[in-house]
Amino acid sequence: MAAANSVFRALADPTRRALFERLTRDGELTVHALTARAGVSQPAVSKHLTVLKRARLVNQRRAGREIHYSAQPKSLAPLVDWMAFYGVFWREKFSKLEDVLERMEP
């Protein structure tokens, strides 16, 4: 559950979600490229990327003076597992509610 908590915390912030989504969509990007469309400063982008790295949602590699970041979508597995568990939970609850409502009908 610790991995799921880390992923949830990292993606709770809309700027971090946007950075992760952009990396997922556009592939590997530098901090400068990410900052250009992030709407926040380069130091803020770097801090957000650090949180994403700790949650293992992004990897980095250095090429000369630049750091390139890439999304690691497989790290969403704890979130997917959590959603699958609660998907089953709520389907069962709604099925039971449907049974109760059908018995209540005149």
Coordinates of N, CA and C in Angstrom, one line a residue:
M1 N 0.8 -1.2 0.0 CA 0.0 0.0 0.0 C 0.9 1.2 0.0
A2 N 2.1 1.2 0.5 CA 3.0 2.3 0.5 C 3.2 2.8 -0.9
A3 N 3.4 1.9 -1.9 CA 3.6 2.3 -3.3 C 2.4 3.1 -3.8
A4 N 1.2 2.6 -3.5 CA 0.0 3.3 -3.9 C -0.1 4.6 -3.3
N5 N 0.2 4.8 -2.0 CA 0.2 6.1 -1.4 C 1.1 7.0 -2.0
S6 N 2.3 6.6 -2.4 CA 3.3 7.4 -3.0 C 2.8 7.9 -4.4
V7 N 2.2 7.0 -5.1 CA 1.7 7.4 -6.5 C 0.5 8.4 -6.3
F8 N -0.4 8.1 -5.4 CA -1.5 9.0 -5.1 C -1.0 10.4 -4.7
R9 N -0.1 10.5 -3.8 CA 0.5 11.8 -3.4 C 1.1 12.5 -4.5
A10 N 1.9 11.8 -5.3 CA 2.6 12.4 -6.4 C 1.6 13.0 -7.5
L11 N 0.6 12.2 -7.7 CA -0.4 12.7 -8.8 C -1.5 13.5 -8.2
A12 N -1.5 13.8 -6.9 CA -2.5 14.7 -6.4 C -2.4 16.1 -6.8
D13 N -1.2 16.5 -7.2 CA -1.0 17.9 -7.6 C -1.2 18.0 -9.1
P14 N -2.0 19.0 -9.5 CA -2.3 19.1 -10.9 C -1.1 19.4 -11.8
T15 N -0.1 20.1 -11.3 CA 1.1 20.4 -12.1 C 1.8 19.1 -12.3
R16 N 2.0 18.3 -11.3 CA 2.7 17.0 -11.4 C 1.9 16.1 -12.4
R17 N 0.6 16.1 -12.3 CA -0.2 15.2 -13.2 C 0.1 15.7 -14.6
A18 N 0.1 17.0 -14.8 CA 0.3 17.5 -16.2 C 1.7 17.2 -16.7
L19 N 2.7 17.3 -15.9 CA 4.0 16.9 -16.3 C 4.1 15.4 -16.6
F20 N 3.5 14.6 -15.8 CA 3.5 13.1 -16.1 C 2.8 12.8 -17.4
E21 N 1.6 13.5 -17.6 CA 0.8 13.2 -18.8 C 1.6 13.7 -20.0
R22 N 2.3 14.8 -19.9 CA 3.1 15.3 -21.0 C 4.2 14.4 -21.4
L23 N 4.9 13.9 -20.4 CA 6.0 12.9 -20.6 C 5.4 11.6 -21.2
T24 N 4.3 11.2 -20.7 CA 3.6 10.0 -21.3 C 3.3 10.2 -22.7
R25 N 2.7 11.3 -23.1 CA 2.2 11.6 -24.4 C 3.4 11.9 -25.4
D26 N 4.3 12.8 -24.9 CA 5.4 13.3 -25.8 C 6.7 12.5 -25.8
G27 N 6.8 11.6 -24.8 CA 8.1 10.9 -24.7 C 9.1 11.7 -23.9
E28 N 10.4 11.3 -24.0 CA 11.4 11.9 -23.2 C 11.6 13.4 -23.5
L29 N 11.7 14.2 -22.5 CA 11.8 15.7 -22.6 C 12.8 16.2 -21.6
T30 N 13.4 17.3 -21.9 CA 14.3 18.0 -20.9 C 13.5 18.9 -20.0
V31 N 14.2 19.3 -18.9 CA 13.6 20.2 -18.0 C 13.2 21.5 -18.7
H32 N 14.0 21.9 -19.6 CA 13.7 23.2 -20.3 C 12.4 23.0 -21.1
A33 N 12.3 21.9 -21.8 CA 11.1 21.7 -22.6 C 9.9 21.6 -21.8
L34 N 10.0 20.9 -20.6 CA 8.8 20.8 -19.7 C 8.5 22.1 -19.1
T35 N 9.5 23.0 -18.8 CA 9.2 24.3 -18.2 C 8.5 25.2 -19.2
A36 N 8.8 25.1 -20.4 CA 8.3 26.0 -21.5 C 6.7 26.0 -21.5
R37 N 6.1 24.9 -21.2 CA 4.7 24.8 -21.2 C 4.0 24.5 -19.9
A38 N 4.8 24.5 -18.8 CA 4.3 24.1 -17.5 C 3.5 25.2 -16.8
G39 N 3.8 26.4 -17.1 CA 3.1 27.5 -16.4 C 3.7 27.8 -15.0
V40 N 4.8 27.2 -14.7 CA 5.5 27.5 -13.4 C 7.0 27.6 -13.8
S41 N 7.8 28.1 -12.8 CA 9.2 28.3 -13.0 C 10.0 27.0 -13.1
Q42 N 11.2 27.1 -13.7 CA 12.1 25.9 -13.8 C 12.4 25.3 -12.4
P43 N 12.7 26.1 -11.4 CA 12.9 25.4 -10.1 C 11.6 24.7 -9.6
A44 N 10.5 25.2 -9.9 CA 9.2 24.5 -9.5 C 9.1 23.2 -10.2
V45 N 9.3 23.3 -11.5 CA 9.3 22.0 -12.4 C 10.2 21.0 -11.8
S46 N 11.4 21.4 -11.5 CA 12.4 20.5 -10.9 C 12.0 19.9 -9.6
K47 N 11.3 20.6 -8.8 CA 10.8 20.1 -7.5 C 9.7 19.1 -7.8
H48 N 8.8 19.4 -8.7 CA 7.7 18.5 -9.1 C 8.3 17.2 -9.6
L49 N 9.3 17.3 -10.5 CA 10.0 16.1 -11.0 C 10.6 15.2 -10.0
T50 N 11.2 15.9 -8.9 CA 11.7 15.1 -7.8 C 10.7 14.3 -7.1
V51 N 9.5 14.8 -6.9 CA 8.4 14.1 -6.3 C 8.0 12.9 -7.2
L52 N 7.9 13.2 -8.5 CA 7.6 12.1 -9.4 C 8.6 11.0 -9.5
K53 N 9.9 11.4 -9.4 CA 11.0 10.4 -9.3 C 10.9 9.6 -8.1
R54 N 10.6 10.2 -6.9 CA 10.5 9.4 -5.7 C 9.4 8.4 -5.8
A55 N 8.3 8.7 -6.5 CA 7.2 7.8 -6.7 C 7.5 6.8 -7.8
R56 N 8.6 6.9 -8.4 CA 9.1 6.1 -9.5 C 8.2 6.2 -10.8
L57 N 7.6 7.4 -10.9 CA 6.7 7.7 -12.1 C 7.5 8.2 -13.2
V58 N 8.7 8.8 -13.0 CA 9.6 9.2 -14.0 C 11.0 8.8 -13.8
N59 N 11.8 8.6 -14.8 CA 13.2 8.3 -14.8 C 13.9 9.5 -15.4
Q60 N 15.2 9.6 -15.0 CA 16.0 10.7 -15.6 C 17.3 10.1 -16.1
R61 N 17.8 10.8 -17.1 CA 19.2 10.4 -17.6 C 19.8 11.8 -18.0
R62 N 21.1 11.8 -17.7 CA 21.9 13.0 -18.0 C 22.6 12.8 -19.3
A63 N 22.5 13.9 -20.2 CA 23.2 13.9 -21.5 C 23.9 15.2 -21.5
G64 N 25.2 15.3 -21.2 CA 25.9 16.5 -21.1 C 25.4 17.3 -20.0
R65 N 25.0 18.6 -20.3 CA 24.5 19.5 -19.3 C 23.0 19.3 -19.0
E66 N 22.3 18.6 -19.8 CA 20.9 18.5 -19.7 C 20.4 17.2 -19.1
I67 N 19.3 17.3 -18.4 CA 18.7 16.1 -17.8 C 17.4 15.8 -18.6
H68 N 17.3 14.6 -19.1 CA 16.1 14.2 -19.8 C 15.3 13.3 -18.9
Y69 N 14.0 13.5 -19.0 CA 13.0 12.8 -18.2 C 12.1 12.0 -19.0
S70 N 11.7 10.8 -18.6 CA 10.8 10.0 -19.3 C 9.8 9.4 -18.3
A71 N 8.6 9.2 -18.7 CA 7.5 8.7 -17.9 C 7.7 7.2 -17.7
Q72 N 7.3 6.6 -16.6 CA 7.3 5.2 -16.3 C 5.9 4.8 -16.0
P73 N 5.1 4.6 -17.0 CA 3.6 4.3 -16.8 C 3.4 3.0 -16.0
K74 N 4.4 2.1 -16.1 CA 4.2 0.8 -15.3 C 4.1 1.0 -13.8
S75 N 4.7 2.2 -13.4 CA 4.6 2.5 -12.0 C 3.2 2.9 -11.5
L76 N 2.3 3.0 -12.4 CA 0.9 3.3 -12.1 C 0.2 2.0 -11.6
A77 N 0.9 0.8 -11.7 CA 0.3 -0.4 -11.3 C -0.4 -0.4 -9.9
P78 N 0.3 0.2 -8.9 CA -0.5 0.2 -7.6 C -1.8 0.9 -7.6
L79 N -1.8 2.0 -8.4 CA -3.1 2.7 -8.6 C -4.1 1.9 -9.3
V80 N -3.7 1.2 -10.4 CA -4.6 0.4 -11.1 C -5.1 -0.8 -10.3
D81 N -4.2 -1.4 -9.5 CA -4.7 -2.4 -8.6 C -5.7 -1.9 -7.5
W82 N -5.4 -0.7 -7.0 CA -6.4 -0.2 -6.0 C -7.7 0.1 -6.6
M83 N -7.7 0.6 -7.9 CA -9.0 0.9 -8.6 C -9.7 -0.4 -8.9
A84 N -9.0 -1.4 -9.3 CA -9.6 -2.7 -9.6 C -10.3 -3.3 -8.3
F85 N -9.6 -3.2 -7.2 CA -10.2 -3.7 -6.0 C -11.5 -3.0 -5.6
Y86 N -11.4 -1.6 -5.7 CA -12.6 -0.9 -5.3 C -13.7 -0.9 -6.4
G87 N -13.3 -1.2 -7.6 CA -14.3 -1.4 -8.7 C -15.2 -2.6 -8.4
V88 N -14.5 -3.7 -8.0 CA -15.2 -4.9 -7.6 C -16.1 -4.6 -6.3
F89 N -15.5 -4.0 -5.4 CA -16.2 -3.6 -4.1 C -17.5 -2.9 -4.4
W90 N -17.4 -1.8 -5.2 CA -18.6 -1.0 -5.5 C -19.6 -1.7 -6.4
R91 N -19.1 -2.5 -7.3 CA -20.1 -3.3 -8.2 C -20.9 -4.3 -7.3
E92 N -20.2 -4.9 -6.3 CA -21.0 -5.8 -5.4 C -22.0 -5.0 -4.6
K93 N -21.6 -3.8 -4.1 CA -22.5 -3.0 -3.3 C -23.7 -2.6 -4.1
F94 N -23.5 -2.1 -5.3 CA -24.6 -1.7 -6.1 C -25.5 -2.9 -6.5
S95 N -24.9 -4.0 -6.7 CA -25.7 -5.2 -7.0 C -26.6 -5.6 -5.9
K96 N -26.1 -5.5 -4.7 CA -26.9 -5.8 -3.5 C -28.0 -4.7 -3.3
L97 N -27.6 -3.5 -3.6 CA -28.6 -2.4 -3.5 C -29.8 -2.6 -4.5
E98 N -29.4 -3.0 -5.7 CA -30.4 -3.3 -6.7 C -31.3 -4.4 -6.3
D99 N -30.8 -5.5 -5.7 CA -31.6 -6.6 -5.2 C -32.6 -6.1 -4.1
V100 N -32.1 -5.2 -3.2 CA -33.0 -4.7 -2.2 C -34.1 -3.9 -2.8
L101 N -33.7 -3.0 -3.7 CA -34.7 -2.2 -4.4 C -35.8 -3.0 -5.1
E102 N -35.3 -4.0 -5.8 CA -36.3 -4.9 -6.5 C -37.3 -5.6 -5.6
R103 N -36.8 -6.0 -4.4 CA -37.7 -6.6 -3.4 C -38.6 -5.6 -2.8
M104 N -38.3 -4.3 -2.8 CA -39.2 -3.3 -2.2 C -40.3 -2.9 -3.2
E105 N -40.1 -3.2 -4.5 CA -41.1 -2.7 -5.4 C -42.4 -3.5 -5.2
P106 N -43.6 -2.8 -5.3 CA -44.9 -3.4 -5.1 C -45.2 -4.4 -6.2

